[in-house]
Coordinates of C-alpha atoms (C1' of nucleotides) in Angstrom, one line a residue:
Chain A
M1 CA 6.5 -18.7 39.5
A2 CA 4.5 -15.7 38.2
R3 CA 7.5 -15.2 36.1
T4 CA 6.8 -18.1 34.4
Q5 CA 3.0 -16.9 33.8
E6 CA 4.2 -13.8 32.5
Q7 CA 7.0 -15.8 29.9
R8 CA 4.2 -17.4 29.0
R9 CA 2.0 -14.0 28.2
A10 CA 4.8 -12.9 26.4
E11 CA 5.3 -16.0 24.1
T12 CA 1.3 -16.0 23.4
R13 CA 2.0 -12.2 22.1
Q14 CA 4.9 -13.0 20.0
Q15 CA 3.5 -15.8 18.5
L16 CA 0.3 -13.5 17.6
L17 CA 2.8 -10.5 16.4
E18 CA 4.2 -13.0 14.2
A19 CA 0.8 -14.7 12.6
A20 CA -0.7 -11.2 12.2
R21 CA 3.2 -10.2 10.2
D22 CA 2.8 -12.5 7.8
M23 CA -0.8 -12.3 7.5
V24 CA -0.9 -8.8 7.2
A25 CA 1.9 -9.0 4.4
E26 CA 0.1 -11.9 2.7
R27 CA -3.3 -10.7 2.6
G28 CA -3.7 -6.9 3.2
I29 CA -4.9 -5.7 6.9
A30 CA -8.3 -5.8 6.3
G31 CA -7.7 -9.6 4.7
A32 CA -5.9 -10.5 8.0
S33 CA -9.1 -11.5 10.2
V34 CA -8.8 -11.6 13.9
D35 CA -9.6 -15.3 14.0
A36 CA -7.3 -16.3 10.8
V37 CA -4.4 -14.4 12.9
A38 CA -5.3 -16.4 15.8
E39 CA -5.5 -19.7 14.2
A40 CA -2.2 -19.4 12.5
A41 CA -0.8 -18.8 16.3
N42 CA -2.4 -22.2 17.0
L43 CA -4.4 -19.9 19.3
T44 CA -8.1 -18.1 18.8
S45 CA -9.3 -14.8 18.9
G46 CA -10.3 -14.9 22.7
A47 CA -6.3 -15.1 23.1
L48 CA -5.8 -12.2 20.8
Y49 CA -8.3 -9.9 22.4
G50 CA -6.6 -10.4 26.0
Q51 CA -3.6 -9.2 24.7
F52 CA -4.6 -6.0 22.4
G53 CA -7.9 -5.6 22.9
R54 CA -9.0 -4.7 19.8
K55 CA -8.2 -5.3 16.3
E56 CA -6.2 -2.1 16.1
G57 CA -4.3 -2.7 19.2
L58 CA -2.8 -5.7 17.3
L59 CA -1.8 -3.4 14.7
V60 CA 0.1 -1.1 16.6
A61 CA 1.6 -3.5 18.5
L62 CA 3.2 -4.7 14.8
L63 CA 3.8 -1.4 14.1
D64 CA 6.2 -0.8 17.2
A65 CA 7.7 -4.3 16.4
W66 CA 8.0 -3.3 13.2
K67 CA 9.9 -0.3 13.9
D68 CA 12.5 -2.4 16.2
A69 CA 13.3 -5.3 14.4
T70 CA 14.1 -3.3 10.7
A71 CA 15.8 -0.2 12.0
S72 CA 18.3 -2.4 14.2
V73 CA 19.1 -4.7 11.8
I74 CA 19.4 -2.2 8.9
A75 CA 21.6 0.0 11.3
A76 CA 23.9 -2.5 12.2
D77 CA 24.4 -4.0 8.9
F78 CA 25.2 -0.7 7.7
E79 CA 28.0 0.0 10.0
A80 CA 29.5 -3.6 9.8
S81 CA 30.5 -2.8 6.0
S82 CA 33.8 -1.6 5.6
S83 CA 34.0 0.7 2.5
R84 CA 31.4 2.8 1.0
D85 CA 30.1 1.0 -1.6
D86 CA 29.6 -1.8 0.6
Q87 CA 27.5 0.3 3.0
L88 CA 25.3 1.3 -0.1
A89 CA 25.1 -1.9 -1.4
S90 CA 23.9 -3.4 2.2
L91 CA 21.3 -0.6 2.3
W92 CA 19.8 -1.7 -1.0
R93 CA 20.2 -5.6 0.1
N94 CA 18.6 -5.3 3.3
L95 CA 15.5 -4.2 1.2
A96 CA 15.6 -5.7 -2.1
D97 CA 16.7 -9.1 -0.6
P98 CA 16.2 -8.7 3.1
P99 CA 18.1 -11.6 5.1
A100 CA 16.2 -10.9 8.7
D101 CA 13.5 -13.3 10.2
G102 CA 10.4 -12.6 8.3
G103 CA 12.2 -12.0 5.3
D104 CA 9.8 -10.4 2.6
A105 CA 6.8 -10.0 5.4
W106 CA 8.5 -6.7 6.5
V107 CA 8.7 -5.1 3.0
L108 CA 5.2 -5.4 2.0
L109 CA 4.2 -5.0 5.7
E110 CA 6.1 -1.5 5.1
H111 CA 3.8 -0.5 2.6
E112 CA 0.8 -1.6 4.1
L113 CA 1.3 0.3 7.6
W114 CA 2.2 3.4 5.1
L115 CA -1.4 3.1 4.0
Y116 CA -2.6 2.5 7.0
A117 CA -1.2 5.6 8.6
C118 CA -1.9 7.8 5.5
R119 CA -5.7 6.9 6.3
H120 CA -5.6 7.0 10.4
P121 CA -5.0 10.0 11.9
G122 CA -3.9 8.4 15.2
A123 CA -1.5 6.0 13.3
R124 CA 0.5 8.2 11.2
S125 CA 2.7 9.9 13.7
T126 CA 4.0 6.4 14.7
V127 CA 4.9 5.5 11.5
A128 CA 6.5 8.9 10.4
A129 CA 8.4 9.0 13.6
R130 CA 9.8 5.5 12.1
Y131 CA 10.7 7.0 8.9
E132 CA 12.1 10.2 11.0
D133 CA 14.4 7.8 12.9
A134 CA 15.6 5.9 9.9
R135 CA 16.4 9.2 8.2
R136 CA 18.7 10.0 11.5
S137 CA 20.5 7.0 11.8
L138 CA 21.2 6.8 8.0
A139 CA 22.6 10.6 8.3
D140 CA 24.6 9.4 11.8
A141 CA 26.3 6.9 9.4
L142 CA 26.9 8.3 6.7
P143 CA 30.3 9.2 5.3
G144 CA 31.0 12.8 6.2
A145 CA 29.0 12.7 9.6
A146 CA 31.9 13.9 11.7
V147 CA 31.3 17.5 10.2
A148 CA 28.1 18.5 12.0
D149 CA 28.0 22.2 10.9
D150 CA 25.0 21.3 8.7
P151 CA 22.9 18.6 9.9
A152 CA 19.4 19.4 8.1
S153 CA 21.5 18.7 4.7
E154 CA 23.2 15.5 5.9
E155 CA 19.6 14.4 6.7
G156 CA 18.3 15.7 2.9
L157 CA 20.8 13.3 1.6
A158 CA 19.3 10.1 3.8
S159 CA 16.2 11.3 2.6
L160 CA 17.5 11.0 -0.9
L161 CA 18.9 7.3 -0.4
I162 CA 16.0 5.8 1.5
A163 CA 13.8 7.3 -1.7
L164 CA 15.5 6.0 -3.9
V165 CA 15.7 2.1 -2.3
I166 CA 11.7 2.2 -1.8
G167 CA 11.2 3.4 -5.2
L168 CA 13.8 1.0 -6.5
E169 CA 12.4 -2.1 -4.8
M170 CA 8.9 -0.9 -5.6
Q171 CA 9.5 -1.2 -9.6
R172 CA 11.9 -4.6 -9.0
R173 CA 9.0 -6.0 -7.3
L174 CA 6.8 -5.9 -10.3
D175 CA 9.4 -6.5 -13.2
P176 CA 12.7 -8.2 -11.0
D177 CA 14.9 -7.6 -14.2
A178 CA 13.6 -4.2 -14.5
I179 CA 16.6 -2.9 -11.7
S180 CA 19.5 -4.2 -11.6
D181 CA 21.8 -4.3 -8.3
E182 CA 24.2 -2.4 -10.3
L183 CA 21.8 0.6 -11.1
A184 CA 21.0 0.8 -7.7
V185 CA 24.4 1.2 -6.1
A186 CA 25.1 3.7 -8.8
G187 CA 22.5 5.8 -8.3
L188 CA 23.3 6.0 -4.5
R189 CA 26.8 6.4 -5.2
T190 CA 26.1 9.4 -7.3
L191 CA 24.1 11.2 -4.7
V192 CA 26.5 10.2 -2.1
D193 CA 29.4 11.6 -4.4
A194 CA 27.2 14.7 -5.2
F195 CA 26.7 15.4 -1.5
A196 CA 30.5 14.8 -0.6
R197 CA 31.4 17.4 -3.1
T198 CA 28.9 20.2 -2.5
R199 CA 30.8 19.5 1.2
E200 CA 34.1 20.3 0.1
R201 CA 33.1 23.5 -1.6
A202 CA 31.6 25.2 1.5
Chain B
M1 CA -31.2 5.6 -30.6
A2 CA -29.0 3.0 -29.9
R3 CA -26.1 5.8 -29.9
T4 CA -27.8 6.7 -26.7
Q5 CA -28.5 3.5 -24.8
E6 CA -24.4 3.2 -25.4
Q7 CA -23.6 6.6 -24.3
R8 CA -25.8 6.0 -20.9
R9 CA -24.2 2.8 -20.7
A10 CA -20.5 4.5 -21.0
E11 CA -21.5 7.5 -18.7
T12 CA -22.5 4.7 -16.2
R13 CA -19.8 3.0 -16.4
Q14 CA -17.4 6.3 -15.6
Q15 CA -19.6 7.6 -12.8
L16 CA -18.5 4.1 -11.1
L17 CA -15.2 4.2 -11.7
E18 CA -14.7 8.0 -10.4
A19 CA -16.6 6.8 -7.1
A20 CA -14.1 3.6 -7.1
R21 CA -11.6 5.4 -7.5
D22 CA -12.0 8.0 -4.6
M23 CA -13.7 5.0 -2.5
V24 CA -10.5 2.9 -3.1
A25 CA -8.2 5.9 -2.4
E26 CA -10.1 6.5 0.9
R27 CA -10.6 3.0 2.1
G28 CA -8.5 0.6 0.4
I29 CA -10.0 -1.7 -1.9
A30 CA -10.8 -4.3 1.0
G31 CA -13.0 -1.2 2.8
A32 CA -14.4 -0.2 -0.6
S33 CA -17.7 -2.3 -0.8
V34 CA -19.5 -2.8 -4.0
D35 CA -22.6 -1.3 -2.4
A36 CA -20.7 1.9 -1.2
V37 CA -19.2 2.2 -4.4
A38 CA -22.5 2.2 -6.4
E39 CA -24.2 4.6 -3.9
A40 CA -21.4 6.7 -4.3
A41 CA -22.1 7.1 -7.6
N42 CA -26.1 7.3 -7.3
L43 CA -26.7 3.9 -8.2
T44 CA -26.7 0.5 -7.0
S45 CA -25.1 -2.3 -6.9
G46 CA -26.9 -4.1 -9.5
A47 CA -25.6 -1.3 -11.9
L48 CA -22.0 -2.2 -11.4
Y49 CA -22.6 -6.5 -11.7
G50 CA -24.2 -5.2 -14.8
Q51 CA -21.0 -3.5 -16.3
F52 CA -18.3 -5.3 -14.3
G53 CA -19.6 -9.3 -13.7
R54 CA -17.7 -9.1 -10.0
K55 CA -15.8 -6.7 -8.0
E56 CA -12.4 -7.6 -9.3
G57 CA -13.8 -6.8 -13.0
L58 CA -14.4 -3.4 -11.5
L59 CA -10.7 -3.2 -9.9
V60 CA -9.4 -4.6 -13.5
A61 CA -11.1 -1.4 -15.4
L62 CA -9.9 1.1 -12.3
L63 CA -6.5 -0.5 -12.9
D64 CA -6.7 0.5 -16.8
A65 CA -8.5 3.6 -16.1
W66 CA -5.2 4.8 -13.8
K67 CA -3.1 3.8 -16.1
D68 CA -4.3 6.0 -19.1
A69 CA -5.0 8.7 -16.9
T70 CA -1.6 9.4 -15.1
A71 CA 0.5 8.4 -17.5
S72 CA -0.8 10.8 -20.4
V73 CA -0.7 14.3 -17.9
I74 CA 2.5 13.4 -16.8
A75 CA 4.3 13.2 -19.9
A76 CA 2.0 16.1 -21.3
D77 CA 3.3 18.4 -18.6
F78 CA 6.7 17.0 -18.7
E79 CA 7.3 18.1 -22.5
A80 CA 5.5 21.1 -22.1
S81 CA 8.1 22.5 -19.4
S82 CA 10.6 24.7 -21.2
S83 CA 13.7 24.5 -19.3
R84 CA 15.7 21.6 -17.5
D85 CA 14.5 22.5 -14.2
D86 CA 11.2 23.2 -15.0
Q87 CA 11.1 19.4 -16.3
L88 CA 11.7 17.9 -13.5
A89 CA 9.8 20.5 -11.2
S90 CA 6.9 19.3 -13.0
L91 CA 8.0 15.7 -12.6
W92 CA 8.2 16.2 -8.9
R93 CA 5.0 18.5 -8.5
N94 CA 2.5 15.8 -10.4
L95 CA 3.4 13.6 -7.7
A96 CA 3.5 15.8 -4.9
D97 CA 1.1 18.2 -5.6
P98 CA -1.1 16.5 -8.1
P99 CA -3.3 19.2 -10.3
A100 CA -5.6 16.3 -12.4
D101 CA -9.1 15.3 -11.9
G102 CA -9.2 13.4 -8.4
G103 CA -6.3 14.6 -7.1
D104 CA -4.6 13.1 -4.4
A105 CA -7.2 9.9 -4.6
W106 CA -4.5 8.8 -7.6
V107 CA -1.5 8.6 -5.6
L108 CA -3.1 6.6 -2.9
L109 CA -4.3 4.4 -5.6
E110 CA -1.1 3.8 -7.3
H111 CA -0.1 2.2 -3.9
E112 CA -3.3 0.5 -3.3
L113 CA -2.9 -1.0 -6.7
W114 CA 0.7 -1.5 -6.6
L115 CA 0.0 -3.9 -3.1
Y116 CA -2.8 -5.5 -5.1
A117 CA -0.3 -6.3 -8.1
C118 CA 1.9 -7.5 -5.6
R119 CA -0.3 -10.2 -4.1
H120 CA -2.4 -11.3 -7.3
P121 CA -0.3 -12.7 -9.9
G122 CA -2.8 -12.1 -12.7
A123 CA -3.0 -8.1 -12.1
R124 CA 0.7 -7.6 -11.9
S125 CA 1.5 -7.9 -14.9
T126 CA -0.7 -4.7 -16.1
V127 CA 0.8 -3.1 -13.1
A128 CA 4.2 -3.8 -14.4
A129 CA 3.6 -2.5 -17.8
R130 CA 2.2 0.7 -16.7
Y131 CA 5.8 1.5 -14.5
E132 CA 7.6 0.1 -17.8
D133 CA 5.6 2.6 -19.8
A134 CA 6.2 5.3 -17.5
R135 CA 10.1 4.2 -17.7
R136 CA 10.1 4.4 -21.5
S137 CA 7.8 7.8 -22.1
L138 CA 10.7 9.7 -19.3
A139 CA 13.2 8.5 -20.9
D140 CA 11.8 9.4 -24.3
A141 CA 11.6 12.7 -23.0
L142 CA 15.0 13.2 -21.2
P143 CA 17.5 15.7 -22.5
G144 CA 20.2 13.5 -24.1
A145 CA 17.1 11.4 -26.0
A146 CA 18.4 12.1 -29.1
V147 CA 21.7 10.3 -28.7
A148 CA 19.9 6.5 -28.8
D149 CA 23.2 4.4 -28.9
D150 CA 22.6 3.2 -25.8
P151 CA 18.9 3.3 -24.7
A152 CA 19.3 0.6 -22.0
S153 CA 21.1 3.5 -19.6
E154 CA 18.5 6.2 -20.8
E155 CA 16.1 3.6 -18.8
G156 CA 18.0 3.4 -16.3
L157 CA 18.4 6.8 -15.6
A158 CA 14.2 7.1 -16.2
S159 CA 14.2 4.4 -13.4
L160 CA 16.4 6.4 -10.9
L161 CA 14.3 9.4 -11.2
I162 CA 10.5 7.5 -10.9
A163 CA 12.0 6.0 -7.6
L164 CA 13.4 8.9 -6.4
V165 CA 10.0 11.0 -6.7
I166 CA 7.9 7.6 -5.2
G167 CA 10.0 7.9 -2.3
L168 CA 10.2 11.1 -1.4
E169 CA 6.5 11.6 -1.8
M170 CA 6.0 9.1 0.2
Q171 CA 7.7 10.5 3.2
R172 CA 6.6 13.8 2.4
R173 CA 3.0 12.2 2.8
L174 CA 3.8 11.0 6.6
D175 CA 5.6 14.1 7.1
P176 CA 5.4 17.2 4.9
D177 CA 7.7 19.3 6.6
A178 CA 10.4 16.4 6.0
I179 CA 11.0 16.6 2.2
S180 CA 11.0 20.4 0.8
D181 CA 10.5 20.9 -2.9
E182 CA 14.1 22.4 -3.2
L183 CA 15.4 18.5 -2.0
A184 CA 13.4 16.9 -4.4
V185 CA 14.2 19.0 -7.4
A186 CA 18.1 18.9 -6.1
G187 CA 18.2 15.3 -6.1
L188 CA 16.4 14.6 -9.4
R189 CA 19.3 17.0 -11.0
T190 CA 21.7 15.2 -9.4
L191 CA 21.2 12.0 -10.8
V192 CA 20.5 13.8 -14.6
D193 CA 23.6 15.5 -14.6
A194 CA 25.8 12.7 -13.5
F195 CA 24.3 10.7 -16.2
A196 CA 25.0 13.8 -18.9
R197 CA 28.8 13.4 -17.4
T198 CA 28.9 10.0 -17.7
R199 CA 27.5 10.4 -21.6
E200 CA 30.3 13.2 -22.2
R201 CA 32.6 10.9 -21.3
A202 CA 31.7 8.4 -23.5
Chain C
dG1 C1' -29.4 -2.1 -18.0
dT2 C1' -30.7 -1.0 -13.7
dC3 C1' -33.4 -2.3 -9.3
dT4 C1' -35.4 -4.4 -5.3
dA5 C1' -34.8 -8.0 -2.4
dT6 C1' -32.4 -11.9 -0.3
dA7 C1' -29.2 -15.7 0.4
dG8 C1' -25.0 -17.4 2.2
dA9 C1' -20.8 -16.1 4.2
dT10 C1' -17.5 -13.5 6.9
dT11 C1' -16.3 -10.1 9.6
dG12 C1' -15.1 -7.7 14.7
dA13 C1' -16.4 -8.2 19.1
dT14 C1' -18.8 -9.8 23.8
dA15 C1' -20.1 -13.0 27.3
dG16 C1' -19.5 -16.6 30.3
dA17 C1' -17.1 -21.0 31.7
dC18 C1' -13.3 -22.9 33.1
Chain D
dG1 C1' -5.6 -15.6 30.2
dT2 C1' -7.6 -18.3 27.0
dC3 C1' -11.4 -20.9 25.1
dT4 C1' -16.4 -22.0 22.8
dA5 C1' -20.4 -20.1 22.0
dT6 C1' -22.6 -16.9 19.7
dC7 C1' -24.8 -11.8 18.3
dA8 C1' -24.9 -8.3 15.1
dA9 C1' -23.1 -5.9 11.2
dT10 C1' -21.4 -5.9 6.9
dC11 C1' -19.7 -8.4 2.4
dT12 C1' -20.1 -10.3 -2.3
dA13 C1' -22.9 -12.0 -5.5
dT14 C1' -27.6 -13.9 -7.5
dA15 C1' -32.7 -13.9 -8.4
dG16 C1' -36.5 -11.6 -10.5
dA17 C1' -39.4 -7.6 -11.6
dC18 C1' -39.4 -3.9 -14.3

DNA sequence: GTCTATAGATTGATAGAC
DNA sequence: GTCTATCAATCTATAGAC
């Protein structure tokens, strides 16, 4: 029966994390008060402090959950694509029109946590590690990954692709008509092709 | 002598705006309290409310100031560059290592205001217009701008360049070693060259 | 136009009942 | 482990003196 208690605790924890994810995405970190998050999870602030100690504890836990949830989904979707264009299209769609649980929340949360990391040195390394993971796993999944003679340049390409996707998504969110899917995929394709051409020469 | 009063009012206004710019960049919009901003400008909250009415009034004014200050500086620096590579390098340096008054503050403020615009429909069009201006002025300054038969594709290239610069700066701020200046300029160059190649074919 | 003083609401966090 | 109740601090905004 100790098992049931653990489960209940885990459920409470996840309810709080989901509520926090949505509320931080909607109102920002400062705007998501402890009481409001707890109430949205049909709990009270006491439960939240019992689980995370302080508000920052909730944010750190949210950071980890966000790290796991997004990276794995994107990587799986990427590798499941058959053609190279499908791969790049899935990379773009996953940010521009996210299908995962939580939907839009993760994208705004991404920026919220990025800002938080820029201002709080303690959290910076966690967020930095998440971006590095994204670069690495994307570099591994890239077309020419079999040739492992210069992993640095492969991660460079991954950096460019991620940068392009994030920057385009920012512009599209302000004005959906400003960025077409075709433009995004064409831009990604251009970078990948240029990389492949450089690779052939060497 | 009415002139002196106007000047004093304008000075007060600018002191408040500069203090708000730095404090919002450092602590975020929610973290930059009215009292703290006023005190940083060697004034009190009374002066701030006399100038902007409410806190959101200050933010809107800050939005406009930010729009003017950044776009013009970047455009001027861009056009002052001689070679094409210098142009692209200046585009990158202006975000990665900003020389303008306020320095780093503008970059973090950029993200803060972007998030604010995403959440407040009233402010969204202002921020969206700023990004559109950036795309337009960059498109005008681009190499092949003389051929004006397809302005849409030129703005598309500008969208890609801006996206790349923003996304790379985000990654570099978390980990300065992750993004080299050479990689950034090479990425920009790749996109510009591909565009020029497409243009020649047509 | 700016300052002082203060009202009214909300915040993060703690203590003790259950 | 979660809830109720509460404290001290902080916030936006207003009112009236100067």
